[in-house]
Amino acid sequence: MSQAISVILLLSLEQNTINNDRSHIMYSTEELPLQDRQDFWNPLYTSFCRTICEKYKVEGEAVIRRAVGSVGYWQGEQQRRDYERSGISTDLNAFFQSGRGAVCDPRSVATIYTQTKEVRLCDQFTCPMSNYWKANNAEAYGLFYCEEYMKSFLSGYTGGKGQFHLSMTLSDKRDMCCQFAAYLRPANLDAQQRCTAFEKKAVPEGATSISFADYMQEKAVLLCVFIWKELDEAFGKEGAQLYTNALRRFEKESEAMLEDIAFRRGIPCGGEFIAQSFPFSLFAASPLWSALSAVKASELFHELVISPLAAKYLQAAACAV
């Protein structure tokens, strides 16, 4: 066995030890609702994938990949604009230390090897999304997401000037981690872009421009919006029916999940719990729906998901008071 291979195996063992050492961790009551929001996003995404790809395998995959890419690009572009308005450099340090690039599910475990203004190299060893896809025979749908989201996220943030490479992914049974490499080289930017990216003020230590809870709500709404747009463009009226069927699927799974989580925690399955743990509000629609001209998609979501959940859990909570 060569020395290089031996070193790689030793590093792998070290990383697995780090991962296993976290298996005993108890999460705080503040972290649990954050995990819930991610756990509801997973079946939302997978419901769209299953419903669309069961009908259209190749064309459906293309719809999902484009929609996921649009979600990532929109969020990256929004993060760049937030920083520009605040006079903050839009380098990779800023991207991964604050805002949408920094928020993370408490259950994720990663090792960062390099983090500079120009380079980010890291391996992620646990991922709740990957765990869900593996448990539900949906690894292929996970690959759609993994191969499109972060690439587009960084592209939106850098105006297409950054590079993102994914050489391994937990959605592939052969891989032990997700291996990420991101680059933003000054030589690839014009003078104005270099100034904006590298010569403004640094992100204040400990600053955050968006919470994980808000990030997940934004990401959930954006997924619905861009799936709707892609379905409408690709399949017209049939696309609207696919969107409807996917939401019905998601609503049924959401009911089961809400009741299971509340039961296991010994709390009422009512408005307060749902407001903290569900990535969509039962009381007011996100302004993103109308801002992105997806009123019809919003109306269907309210009819098929929000109204049934509100009728079942908010009224039940009111009767119990």
PDB file of C-alpha atoms in Angstrom:
ATOM      1  CA  MET A   1       0.000   0.000   0.000  1.00  0.00           C
ATOM      2  CA  SER A   2       1.475   3.373  -0.990  1.00  0.00           C
ATOM      3  CA  GLN A   3       2.174   6.075   1.577  1.00  0.00           C
ATOM      4  CA  ALA A   4      -0.362   8.414  -0.080  1.00  0.00           C
ATOM      5  CA  ILE A   5      -3.155   5.839   0.170  1.00  0.00           C
ATOM      6  CA  SER A   6      -2.239   5.148   3.787  1.00  0.00           C
ATOM      7  CA  VAL A   7      -2.526   8.842   4.620  1.00  0.00           C
ATOM      8  CA  ILE A   8      -5.937   9.046   2.925  1.00  0.00           C
ATOM      9  CA  LEU A   9      -7.199   6.050   4.897  1.00  0.00           C
ATOM     10  CA  LEU A  10      -5.919   7.523   8.156  1.00  0.00           C
ATOM     11  CA  LEU A  11      -7.646  10.821   7.418  1.00  0.00           C
ATOM     12  CA  SER A  12     -10.850   8.937   6.624  1.00  0.00           C
ATOM     13  CA  LEU A  13     -10.674   7.131   9.942  1.00  0.00           C
ATOM     14  CA  GLU A  14     -10.105  10.418  11.781  1.00  0.00           C
ATOM     15  CA  GLN A  15     -13.082  12.041  10.099  1.00  0.00           C
ATOM     16  CA  ASN A  16     -15.319   9.049  10.846  1.00  0.00           C
ATOM     17  CA  THR A  17     -14.236   9.234  14.478  1.00  0.00           C
ATOM     18  CA  ILE A  18     -15.170  12.913  14.605  1.00  0.00           C
ATOM     19  CA  ASN A  19     -18.559  12.069  13.100  1.00  0.00           C
ATOM     20  CA  ASN A  20     -19.202   9.195  15.508  1.00  0.00           C
ATOM     21  CA  ASP A  21     -18.186  11.310  18.498  1.00  0.00           C
ATOM     22  CA  ARG A  22     -21.159  13.572  17.746  1.00  0.00           C
ATOM     23  CA  SER A  23     -23.673  10.755  17.749  1.00  0.00           C
ATOM     24  CA  HIS A  24     -24.335  11.165  21.483  1.00  0.00           C
ATOM     25  CA  ILE A  25     -25.085  14.900  21.307  1.00  0.00           C
ATOM     26  CA  MET A  26     -28.432  16.079  22.681  1.00  0.00           C
ATOM     27  CA  TYR A  27     -29.869  19.010  20.749  1.00  0.00           C
ATOM     28  CA  SER A  28     -31.296  22.009  22.548  1.00  0.00           C
ATOM     29  CA  THR A  29     -34.969  22.943  22.496  1.00  0.00           C
ATOM     30  CA  GLU A  30     -33.996  25.933  20.338  1.00  0.00           C
ATOM     31  CA  GLU A  31     -32.361  23.676  17.748  1.00  0.00           C
ATOM     32  CA  LEU A  32     -35.220  21.196  17.385  1.00  0.00           C
ATOM     33  CA  PRO A  33     -37.582  23.535  15.438  1.00  0.00           C
ATOM     34  CA  LEU A  34     -34.716  24.344  13.065  1.00  0.00           C
ATOM     35  CA  GLN A  35     -34.270  20.654  12.371  1.00  0.00           C
ATOM     36  CA  ASP A  36     -38.018  20.349  11.836  1.00  0.00           C
ATOM     37  CA  ARG A  37     -38.025  23.013   9.126  1.00  0.00           C
ATOM     38  CA  GLN A  38     -35.366  21.103   7.226  1.00  0.00           C
ATOM     39  CA  ASP A  39     -37.239  17.836   7.802  1.00  0.00           C
ATOM     40  CA  PHE A  40     -40.389  19.285   6.207  1.00  0.00           C
ATOM     41  CA  TRP A  41     -38.439  20.724   3.273  1.00  0.00           C
ATOM     42  CA  ASN A  42     -37.142  17.239   2.448  1.00  0.00           C
ATOM     43  CA  PRO A  43     -40.580  15.673   1.714  1.00  0.00           C
ATOM     44  CA  LEU A  44     -41.709  18.857  -0.056  1.00  0.00           C
ATOM     45  CA  TYR A  45     -38.840  18.532  -2.507  1.00  0.00           C
ATOM     46  CA  THR A  46     -39.153  14.763  -2.778  1.00  0.00           C
ATOM     47  CA  SER A  47     -42.927  14.956  -3.356  1.00  0.00           C
ATOM     48  CA  PHE A  48     -42.303  17.190  -6.346  1.00  0.00           C
ATOM     49  CA  CYS A  49     -39.584  14.844  -7.630  1.00  0.00           C
ATOM     50  CA  ARG A  50     -41.649  11.676  -7.293  1.00  0.00           C
ATOM     51  CA  THR A  51     -44.821  13.145  -8.759  1.00  0.00           C
ATOM     52  CA  ILE A  52     -43.101  14.728 -11.739  1.00  0.00           C
ATOM     53  CA  CYS A  53     -40.593  11.975 -12.524  1.00  0.00           C
ATOM     54  CA  GLU A  54     -43.172   9.179 -12.240  1.00  0.00           C
ATOM     55  CA  LYS A  55     -44.915  10.841 -15.205  1.00  0.00           C
ATOM     56  CA  TYR A  56     -41.936  12.256 -17.111  1.00  0.00           C
ATOM     57  CA  LYS A  57     -38.592  10.664 -16.271  1.00  0.00           C
ATOM     58  CA  VAL A  58     -36.146  12.697 -18.365  1.00  0.00           C
ATOM     59  CA  GLU A  59     -38.194  15.837 -18.945  1.00  0.00           C
ATOM     60  CA  GLY A  60     -39.221  15.778 -15.273  1.00  0.00           C
ATOM     61  CA  GLU A  61     -35.628  15.585 -14.131  1.00  0.00           C
ATOM     62  CA  ALA A  62     -34.823  18.573 -16.327  1.00  0.00           C
ATOM     63  CA  VAL A  63     -37.701  20.552 -14.757  1.00  0.00           C
ATOM     64  CA  ILE A  64     -36.481  19.799 -11.239  1.00  0.00           C
ATOM     65  CA  ARG A  65     -32.843  20.563 -11.996  1.00  0.00           C
ATOM     66  CA  ARG A  66     -33.740  23.912 -13.550  1.00  0.00           C
ATOM     67  CA  ALA A  67     -36.010  24.804 -10.627  1.00  0.00           C
ATOM     68  CA  VAL A  68     -33.384  23.886  -8.020  1.00  0.00           C
ATOM     69  CA  GLY A  69     -30.802  25.897  -9.945  1.00  0.00           C
ATOM     70  CA  SER A  70     -33.128  28.902  -9.979  1.00  0.00           C
ATOM     71  CA  VAL A  71     -33.662  28.627  -6.214  1.00  0.00           C
ATOM     72  CA  GLY A  72     -29.917  28.602  -5.606  1.00  0.00           C
ATOM     73  CA  TYR A  73     -29.190  31.426  -8.038  1.00  0.00           C
ATOM     74  CA  TRP A  74     -31.916  33.648  -6.549  1.00  0.00           C
ATOM     75  CA  GLN A  75     -30.643  33.132  -3.008  1.00  0.00           C
ATOM     76  CA  GLY A  76     -27.024  33.757  -3.995  1.00  0.00           C
ATOM     77  CA  GLU A  77     -27.926  36.912  -5.884  1.00  0.00           C
ATOM     78  CA  GLN A  78     -29.997  38.142  -2.945  1.00  0.00           C
ATOM     79  CA  GLN A  79     -27.087  37.561  -0.559  1.00  0.00           C
ATOM     80  CA  ARG A  80     -24.757  39.541  -2.821  1.00  0.00           C
ATOM     81  CA  ARG A  81     -27.222  42.436  -2.967  1.00  0.00           C
ATOM     82  CA  ASP A  82     -27.612  42.401   0.829  1.00  0.00           C
ATOM     83  CA  TYR A  83     -23.845  42.721   1.228  1.00  0.00           C
ATOM     84  CA  GLU A  84     -23.516  45.397  -1.434  1.00  0.00           C
ATOM     85  CA  ARG A  85     -26.166  47.512   0.287  1.00  0.00           C
ATOM     86  CA  SER A  86     -24.237  47.171   3.549  1.00  0.00           C
ATOM     87  CA  GLY A  87     -20.856  47.943   1.988  1.00  0.00           C
ATOM     88  CA  ILE A  88     -19.542  44.444   2.773  1.00  0.00           C
ATOM     89  CA  SER A  89     -17.076  42.640   0.516  1.00  0.00           C
ATOM     90  CA  THR A  90     -18.640  39.840  -1.505  1.00  0.00           C
ATOM     91  CA  ASP A  91     -15.719  37.429  -1.184  1.00  0.00           C
ATOM     92  CA  LEU A  92     -15.944  33.789  -0.134  1.00  0.00           C
ATOM     93  CA  ASN A  93     -15.165  34.565   3.505  1.00  0.00           C
ATOM     94  CA  ALA A  94     -18.299  36.691   3.629  1.00  0.00           C
ATOM     95  CA  PHE A  95     -20.326  34.076   1.760  1.00  0.00           C
ATOM     96  CA  PHE A  96     -19.500  31.220   4.129  1.00  0.00           C
ATOM     97  CA  GLN A  97     -19.229  33.165   7.413  1.00  0.00           C
ATOM     98  CA  SER A  98     -22.554  34.990   7.376  1.00  0.00           C
ATOM     99  CA  GLY A  99     -25.892  34.976   5.625  1.00  0.00           C
ATOM    100  CA  ARG A 100     -27.349  32.237   3.444  1.00  0.00           C
ATOM    101  CA  GLY A 101     -24.013  30.556   2.797  1.00  0.00           C
ATOM    102  CA  ALA A 102     -23.343  30.129   6.517  1.00  0.00           C
ATOM    103  CA  VAL A 103     -26.666  28.898   7.917  1.00  0.00           C
ATOM    104  CA  CYS A 104     -26.581  25.199   8.646  1.00  0.00           C
ATOM    105  CA  ASP A 105     -28.725  22.436  10.105  1.00  0.00           C
ATOM    106  CA  PRO A 106     -27.442  21.628  13.621  1.00  0.00           C
ATOM    107  CA  ARG A 107     -27.081  17.965  12.632  1.00  0.00           C
ATOM    108  CA  SER A 108     -24.613  18.633   9.810  1.00  0.00           C
ATOM    109  CA  VAL A 109     -20.994  17.668  10.413  1.00  0.00           C
ATOM    110  CA  ALA A 110     -18.260  19.065   8.173  1.00  0.00           C
ATOM    111  CA  THR A 111     -14.517  19.636   8.155  1.00  0.00           C
ATOM    112  CA  ILE A 112     -13.185  22.829   6.578  1.00  0.00           C
ATOM    113  CA  TYR A 113      -9.681  22.443   5.186  1.00  0.00           C
ATOM    114  CA  THR A 114      -9.247  25.853   3.556  1.00  0.00           C
ATOM    115  CA  GLN A 115     -11.228  29.067   4.031  1.00  0.00           C
ATOM    116  CA  THR A 116      -9.944  32.311   2.489  1.00  0.00           C
ATOM    117  CA  LYS A 117     -11.419  35.170   0.529  1.00  0.00           C
ATOM    118  CA  GLU A 118     -10.759  33.202  -2.655  1.00  0.00           C
ATOM    119  CA  VAL A 119     -11.027  29.513  -1.719  1.00  0.00           C
ATOM    120  CA  ARG A 120     -13.253  27.193   0.312  1.00  0.00           C
ATOM    121  CA  LEU A 121     -12.418  23.481   0.556  1.00  0.00           C
ATOM    122  CA  CYS A 122     -14.495  21.248   2.811  1.00  0.00           C
ATOM    123  CA  ASP A 123     -15.959  17.795   3.320  1.00  0.00           C
ATOM    124  CA  GLN A 124     -19.430  17.253   4.783  1.00  0.00           C
ATOM    125  CA  PHE A 125     -19.837  13.903   6.538  1.00  0.00           C
ATOM    126  CA  THR A 126     -23.444  14.024   7.713  1.00  0.00           C
ATOM    127  CA  CYS A 127     -26.425  15.656   6.031  1.00  0.00           C
ATOM    128  CA  PRO A 128     -30.095  15.355   7.105  1.00  0.00           C
ATOM    129  CA  MET A 129     -31.231  15.682   3.494  1.00  0.00           C
ATOM    130  CA  SER A 130     -29.064  12.769   2.420  1.00  0.00           C
ATOM    131  CA  ASN A 131     -30.302  10.732   5.385  1.00  0.00           C
ATOM    132  CA  TYR A 132     -33.901  11.349   4.304  1.00  0.00           C
ATOM    133  CA  TRP A 133     -33.247  10.436   0.673  1.00  0.00           C
ATOM    134  CA  LYS A 134     -31.469   7.231   1.634  1.00  0.00           C
ATOM    135  CA  ALA A 135     -34.260   6.229   4.025  1.00  0.00           C
ATOM    136  CA  ASN A 136     -36.893   6.838   1.343  1.00  0.00           C
ATOM    137  CA  ASN A 137     -35.181   5.312  -1.694  1.00  0.00           C
ATOM    138  CA  ALA A 138     -34.760   8.762  -3.211  1.00  0.00           C
ATOM    139  CA  GLU A 139     -30.990   9.072  -3.684  1.00  0.00           C
ATOM    140  CA  ALA A 140     -31.436   9.882  -7.376  1.00  0.00           C
ATOM    141  CA  TYR A 141     -33.540  12.921  -6.469  1.00  0.00           C
ATOM    142  CA  GLY A 142     -30.841  13.905  -3.998  1.00  0.00           C
ATOM    143  CA  LEU A 143     -28.313  13.954  -6.817  1.00  0.00           C
ATOM    144  CA  PHE A 144     -30.488  16.408  -8.764  1.00  0.00           C
ATOM    145  CA  TYR A 145     -30.341  18.761  -5.808  1.00  0.00           C
ATOM    146  CA  CYS A 146     -26.691  18.263  -4.891  1.00  0.00           C
ATOM    147  CA  GLU A 147     -25.475  18.775  -8.443  1.00  0.00           C
ATOM    148  CA  GLU A 148     -27.488  21.959  -9.040  1.00  0.00           C
ATOM    149  CA  TYR A 149     -28.107  23.920  -5.840  1.00  0.00           C
ATOM    150  CA  MET A 150     -24.711  25.034  -4.509  1.00  0.00           C
ATOM    151  CA  LYS A 151     -23.291  25.508  -7.999  1.00  0.00           C
ATOM    152  CA  SER A 152     -26.105  27.925  -8.799  1.00  0.00           C
ATOM    153  CA  PHE A 153     -26.013  29.473  -5.310  1.00  0.00           C
ATOM    154  CA  LEU A 154     -22.370  30.471  -5.778  1.00  0.00           C
ATOM    155  CA  SER A 155     -23.002  31.586  -9.359  1.00  0.00           C
ATOM    156  CA  GLY A 156     -25.754  33.950  -8.223  1.00  0.00           C
ATOM    157  CA  TYR A 157     -23.557  35.303  -5.437  1.00  0.00           C
ATOM    158  CA  THR A 158     -20.555  35.910  -7.717  1.00  0.00           C
ATOM    159  CA  GLY A 159     -22.447  37.017 -10.805  1.00  0.00           C
ATOM    160  CA  GLY A 160     -21.308  33.903 -12.634  1.00  0.00           C
ATOM    161  CA  LYS A 161     -17.621  34.491 -11.855  1.00  0.00           C
ATOM    162  CA  GLY A 162     -17.161  31.893  -9.112  1.00  0.00           C
ATOM    163  CA  GLN A 163     -16.369  28.220  -9.629  1.00  0.00           C
ATOM    164  CA  PHE A 164     -17.916  25.365  -7.672  1.00  0.00           C
ATOM    165  CA  HIS A 165     -16.905  21.711  -7.801  1.00  0.00           C
ATOM    166  CA  LEU A 166     -18.641  18.737  -6.202  1.00  0.00           C
ATOM    167  CA  SER A 167     -16.405  15.674  -6.464  1.00  0.00           C
ATOM    168  CA  MET A 168     -18.250  13.407  -4.018  1.00  0.00           C
ATOM    169  CA  THR A 169     -21.782  13.410  -2.635  1.00  0.00           C
ATOM    170  CA  LEU A 170     -23.538  11.566   0.175  1.00  0.00           C
ATOM    171  CA  SER A 171     -26.408  10.934  -2.243  1.00  0.00           C
ATOM    172  CA  ASP A 172     -24.092   8.505  -4.044  1.00  0.00           C
ATOM    173  CA  LYS A 173     -23.772   5.203  -2.160  1.00  0.00           C
ATOM    174  CA  ARG A 174     -20.126   4.930  -3.170  1.00  0.00           C
ATOM    175  CA  ASP A 175     -19.101   8.169  -1.440  1.00  0.00           C
ATOM    176  CA  MET A 176     -18.339   8.762   2.246  1.00  0.00           C
ATOM    177  CA  CYS A 177     -18.923  12.532   2.181  1.00  0.00           C
ATOM    178  CA  CYS A 178     -19.881  15.541   0.122  1.00  0.00           C
ATOM    179  CA  GLN A 179     -16.642  17.110  -1.078  1.00  0.00           C
ATOM    180  CA  PHE A 180     -16.909  20.781  -1.973  1.00  0.00           C
ATOM    181  CA  ALA A 181     -14.440  23.165  -3.599  1.00  0.00           C
ATOM    182  CA  ALA A 182     -15.330  26.807  -4.295  1.00  0.00           C
ATOM    183  CA  TYR A 183     -13.149  29.466  -5.901  1.00  0.00           C
ATOM    184  CA  LEU A 184     -13.452  33.185  -6.590  1.00  0.00           C
ATOM    185  CA  ARG A 185     -10.307  34.448  -8.302  1.00  0.00           C
ATOM    186  CA  PRO A 186      -9.680  38.211  -8.615  1.00  0.00           C
ATOM    187  CA  ALA A 187      -8.195  37.673 -12.078  1.00  0.00           C
ATOM    188  CA  ASN A 188     -11.613  36.546 -13.324  1.00  0.00           C
ATOM    189  CA  LEU A 189     -13.256  39.828 -12.270  1.00  0.00           C
ATOM    190  CA  ASP A 190     -13.153  43.269 -13.838  1.00  0.00           C
ATOM    191  CA  ALA A 191     -11.887  46.222 -11.805  1.00  0.00           C
ATOM    192  CA  GLN A 192     -15.305  47.169 -10.397  1.00  0.00           C
ATOM    193  CA  GLN A 193     -16.111  43.588  -9.471  1.00  0.00           C
ATOM    194  CA  ARG A 194     -12.741  43.174  -7.744  1.00  0.00           C
ATOM    195  CA  CYS A 195     -13.391  46.267  -5.682  1.00  0.00           C
ATOM    196  CA  THR A 196     -16.834  45.045  -4.657  1.00  0.00           C
ATOM    197  CA  ALA A 197     -15.618  41.534  -3.862  1.00  0.00           C
ATOM    198  CA  PHE A 198     -12.321  42.194  -2.102  1.00  0.00           C
ATOM    199  CA  GLU A 199     -11.889  45.845  -1.119  1.00  0.00           C
ATOM    200  CA  LYS A 200     -14.992  46.642   0.947  1.00  0.00           C
ATOM    201  CA  LYS A 201     -15.296  46.051   4.695  1.00  0.00           C
ATOM    202  CA  ALA A 202     -15.257  42.531   6.095  1.00  0.00           C
ATOM    203  CA  VAL A 203     -18.322  40.897   7.617  1.00  0.00           C
ATOM    204  CA  PRO A 204     -18.472  41.847  11.332  1.00  0.00           C
ATOM    205  CA  GLU A 205     -17.596  38.884  13.527  1.00  0.00           C
ATOM    206  CA  GLY A 206     -20.694  36.989  14.615  1.00  0.00           C
ATOM    207  CA  ALA A 207     -22.963  38.915  12.235  1.00  0.00           C
ATOM    208  CA  THR A 208     -25.763  37.135  10.398  1.00  0.00           C
ATOM    209  CA  SER A 209     -28.125  38.593   7.811  1.00  0.00           C
ATOM    210  CA  ILE A 210     -30.680  35.765   7.909  1.00  0.00           C
ATOM    211  CA  SER A 211     -31.612  33.086  10.433  1.00  0.00           C
ATOM    212  CA  PHE A 212     -31.742  29.399   9.557  1.00  0.00           C
ATOM    213  CA  ALA A 213     -35.493  29.439  10.156  1.00  0.00           C
ATOM    214  CA  ASP A 214     -36.008  32.318   7.707  1.00  0.00           C
ATOM    215  CA  TYR A 215     -33.607  30.765   5.229  1.00  0.00           C
ATOM    216  CA  MET A 216     -35.603  27.522   5.210  1.00  0.00           C
ATOM    217  CA  GLN A 217     -38.898  29.372   4.783  1.00  0.00           C
ATOM    218  CA  GLU A 218     -37.428  31.353   1.895  1.00  0.00           C
ATOM    219  CA  LYS A 219     -36.010  28.213   0.304  1.00  0.00           C
ATOM    220  CA  ALA A 220     -39.316  26.335   0.649  1.00  0.00           C
ATOM    221  CA  VAL A 221     -41.359  29.090  -0.993  1.00  0.00           C
ATOM    222  CA  LEU A 222     -38.772  29.524  -3.746  1.00  0.00           C
ATOM    223  CA  LEU A 223     -38.850  25.811  -4.507  1.00  0.00           C
ATOM    224  CA  CYS A 224     -42.621  25.904  -4.987  1.00  0.00           C
ATOM    225  CA  VAL A 225     -42.420  29.060  -7.100  1.00  0.00           C
ATOM    226  CA  PHE A 226     -39.747  27.813  -9.484  1.00  0.00           C
ATOM    227  CA  ILE A 227     -41.198  24.297  -9.740  1.00  0.00           C
ATOM    228  CA  TRP A 228     -44.515  25.917 -10.698  1.00  0.00           C
ATOM    229  CA  LYS A 229     -42.873  28.120 -13.322  1.00  0.00           C
ATOM    230  CA  GLU A 230     -40.917  25.240 -14.853  1.00  0.00           C
ATOM    231  CA  LEU A 231     -43.943  22.934 -14.903  1.00  0.00           C
ATOM    232  CA  ASP A 232     -46.091  25.593 -16.511  1.00  0.00           C
ATOM    233  CA  GLU A 233     -43.520  26.244 -19.219  1.00  0.00           C
ATOM    234  CA  ALA A 234     -42.823  22.561 -19.897  1.00  0.00           C
ATOM    235  CA  PHE A 235     -46.287  20.997 -19.617  1.00  0.00           C
ATOM    236  CA  GLY A 236     -48.929  23.736 -19.434  1.00  0.00           C
ATOM    237  CA  LYS A 237     -52.199  22.553 -17.851  1.00  0.00           C
ATOM    238  CA  GLU A 238     -50.749  19.118 -17.171  1.00  0.00           C
ATOM    239  CA  GLY A 239     -47.947  20.826 -15.260  1.00  0.00           C
ATOM    240  CA  ALA A 240     -50.532  22.483 -13.009  1.00  0.00           C
ATOM    241  CA  GLN A 241     -52.031  19.064 -12.299  1.00  0.00           C
ATOM    242  CA  LEU A 242     -48.614  17.648 -11.412  1.00  0.00           C
ATOM    243  CA  TYR A 243     -48.044  20.572  -9.042  1.00  0.00           C
ATOM    244  CA  THR A 244     -51.453  19.902  -7.454  1.00  0.00           C
ATOM    245  CA  ASN A 245     -50.765  16.192  -7.032  1.00  0.00           C
ATOM    246  CA  ALA A 246     -47.382  16.845  -5.434  1.00  0.00           C
ATOM    247  CA  LEU A 247     -48.892  19.266  -2.918  1.00  0.00           C
ATOM    248  CA  ARG A 248     -51.586  16.756  -1.947  1.00  0.00           C
ATOM    249  CA  ARG A 249     -48.820  14.233  -1.352  1.00  0.00           C
ATOM    250  CA  PHE A 250     -46.865  16.726   0.751  1.00  0.00           C
ATOM    251  CA  GLU A 251     -49.904  17.710   2.830  1.00  0.00           C
ATOM    252  CA  LYS A 252     -50.597  14.101   3.805  1.00  0.00           C
ATOM    253  CA  GLU A 253     -46.989  13.548   4.824  1.00  0.00           C
ATOM    254  CA  SER A 254     -46.941  16.851   6.704  1.00  0.00           C
ATOM    255  CA  GLU A 255     -49.956  15.851   8.797  1.00  0.00           C
ATOM    256  CA  ALA A 256     -48.317  12.579   9.756  1.00  0.00           C
ATOM    257  CA  MET A 257     -45.023  14.280  10.568  1.00  0.00           C
ATOM    258  CA  LEU A 258     -46.588  17.050  12.660  1.00  0.00           C
ATOM    259  CA  GLU A 259     -48.507  14.577  14.766  1.00  0.00           C
ATOM    260  CA  ASP A 260     -45.513  12.277  15.170  1.00  0.00           C
ATOM    261  CA  ILE A 261     -43.139  15.077  16.226  1.00  0.00           C
ATOM    262  CA  ALA A 262     -45.642  16.579  18.670  1.00  0.00           C
ATOM    263  CA  PHE A 263     -46.383  13.145  20.180  1.00  0.00           C
ATOM    264  CA  ARG A 264     -42.716  12.304  20.663  1.00  0.00           C
ATOM    265  CA  ARG A 265     -42.067  15.650  22.367  1.00  0.00           C
ATOM    266  CA  GLY A 266     -45.192  15.494  24.485  1.00  0.00           C
ATOM    267  CA  ILE A 267     -46.557  18.834  23.241  1.00  0.00           C
ATOM    268  CA  PRO A 268     -49.874  19.885  21.631  1.00  0.00           C
ATOM    269  CA  CYS A 269     -49.958  19.784  17.834  1.00  0.00           C
ATOM    270  CA  GLY A 270     -51.216  23.361  17.611  1.00  0.00           C
ATOM    271  CA  GLY A 271     -50.450  26.781  16.262  1.00  0.00           C
ATOM    272  CA  GLU A 272     -47.410  27.600  18.406  1.00  0.00           C
ATOM    273  CA  PHE A 273     -45.644  24.346  17.575  1.00  0.00           C
ATOM    274  CA  ILE A 274     -46.458  24.595  13.856  1.00  0.00           C
ATOM    275  CA  ALA A 275     -45.331  28.233  13.678  1.00  0.00           C
ATOM    276  CA  GLN A 276     -41.907  27.219  14.988  1.00  0.00           C
ATOM    277  CA  SER A 277     -41.438  23.950  13.112  1.00  0.00           C
ATOM    278  CA  PHE A 278     -43.273  24.179   9.769  1.00  0.00           C
ATOM    279  CA  PRO A 279     -41.506  26.164   7.013  1.00  0.00           C
ATOM    280  CA  PHE A 280     -44.741  27.852   5.878  1.00  0.00           C
ATOM    281  CA  SER A 281     -46.925  30.179   7.917  1.00  0.00           C
ATOM    282  CA  LEU A 282     -50.528  29.104   8.512  1.00  0.00           C
ATOM    283  CA  PHE A 283     -51.488  32.736   9.102  1.00  0.00           C
ATOM    284  CA  ALA A 284     -49.967  34.856   6.324  1.00  0.00           C
ATOM    285  CA  ALA A 285     -48.506  34.032   2.914  1.00  0.00           C
ATOM    286  CA  SER A 286     -44.890  34.959   2.235  1.00  0.00           C
ATOM    287  CA  PRO A 287     -44.537  38.109   0.102  1.00  0.00           C
ATOM    288  CA  LEU A 288     -42.183  36.135  -2.137  1.00  0.00           C
ATOM    289  CA  TRP A 289     -45.133  34.489  -3.889  1.00  0.00           C
ATOM    290  CA  SER A 290     -46.423  37.769  -5.282  1.00  0.00           C
ATOM    291  CA  ALA A 291     -42.980  39.325  -5.695  1.00  0.00           C
ATOM    292  CA  LEU A 292     -42.063  36.482  -8.058  1.00  0.00           C
ATOM    293  CA  SER A 293     -45.423  36.606  -9.882  1.00  0.00           C
ATOM    294  CA  ALA A 294     -46.561  33.195  -8.655  1.00  0.00           C
ATOM    295  CA  VAL A 295     -50.029  34.089  -7.374  1.00  0.00           C
ATOM    296  CA  LYS A 296     -51.689  30.982  -8.854  1.00  0.00           C
ATOM    297  CA  ALA A 297     -49.024  28.736  -7.315  1.00  0.00           C
ATOM    298  CA  SER A 298     -49.633  30.460  -3.978  1.00  0.00           C
ATOM    299  CA  GLU A 299     -53.386  30.023  -4.211  1.00  0.00           C
ATOM    300  CA  LEU A 300     -53.049  26.305  -4.896  1.00  0.00           C
ATOM    301  CA  PHE A 301     -50.578  25.903  -2.043  1.00  0.00           C
ATOM    302  CA  HIS A 302     -52.953  27.656   0.340  1.00  0.00           C
ATOM    303  CA  GLU A 303     -55.905  25.556  -0.829  1.00  0.00           C
ATOM    304  CA  LEU A 304     -54.132  22.196  -0.781  1.00  0.00           C
ATOM    305  CA  VAL A 305     -51.698  22.532   2.128  1.00  0.00           C
ATOM    306  CA  ILE A 306     -52.304  25.532   4.372  1.00  0.00           C
ATOM    307  CA  SER A 307     -56.114  25.384   4.595  1.00  0.00           C
ATOM    308  CA  PRO A 308     -56.328  21.670   5.519  1.00  0.00           C
ATOM    309  CA  LEU A 309     -53.582  21.991   8.145  1.00  0.00           C
ATOM    310  CA  ALA A 310     -55.084  25.160   9.626  1.00  0.00           C
ATOM    311  CA  ALA A 311     -58.574  23.623   9.722  1.00  0.00           C
ATOM    312  CA  LYS A 312     -57.305  20.543  11.510  1.00  0.00           C
ATOM    313  CA  TYR A 313     -54.774  21.953  13.961  1.00  0.00           C
ATOM    314  CA  LEU A 314     -55.676  25.587  14.599  1.00  0.00           C
ATOM    315  CA  GLN A 315     -59.370  24.857  15.180  1.00  0.00           C
ATOM    316  CA  ALA A 316     -58.501  21.873  17.341  1.00  0.00           C
ATOM    317  CA  ALA A 317     -56.206  24.059  19.418  1.00  0.00           C
ATOM    318  CA  ALA A 318     -58.919  26.689  19.784  1.00  0.00           C
ATOM    319  CA  CYS A 319     -61.411  24.068  20.973  1.00  0.00           C
ATOM    320  CA  ALA A 320     -58.920  22.834  23.555  1.00  0.00           C
ATOM    321  CA  VAL A 321     -58.465  26.275  25.122  1.00  0.00           C
TER     322      VAL A 321
END
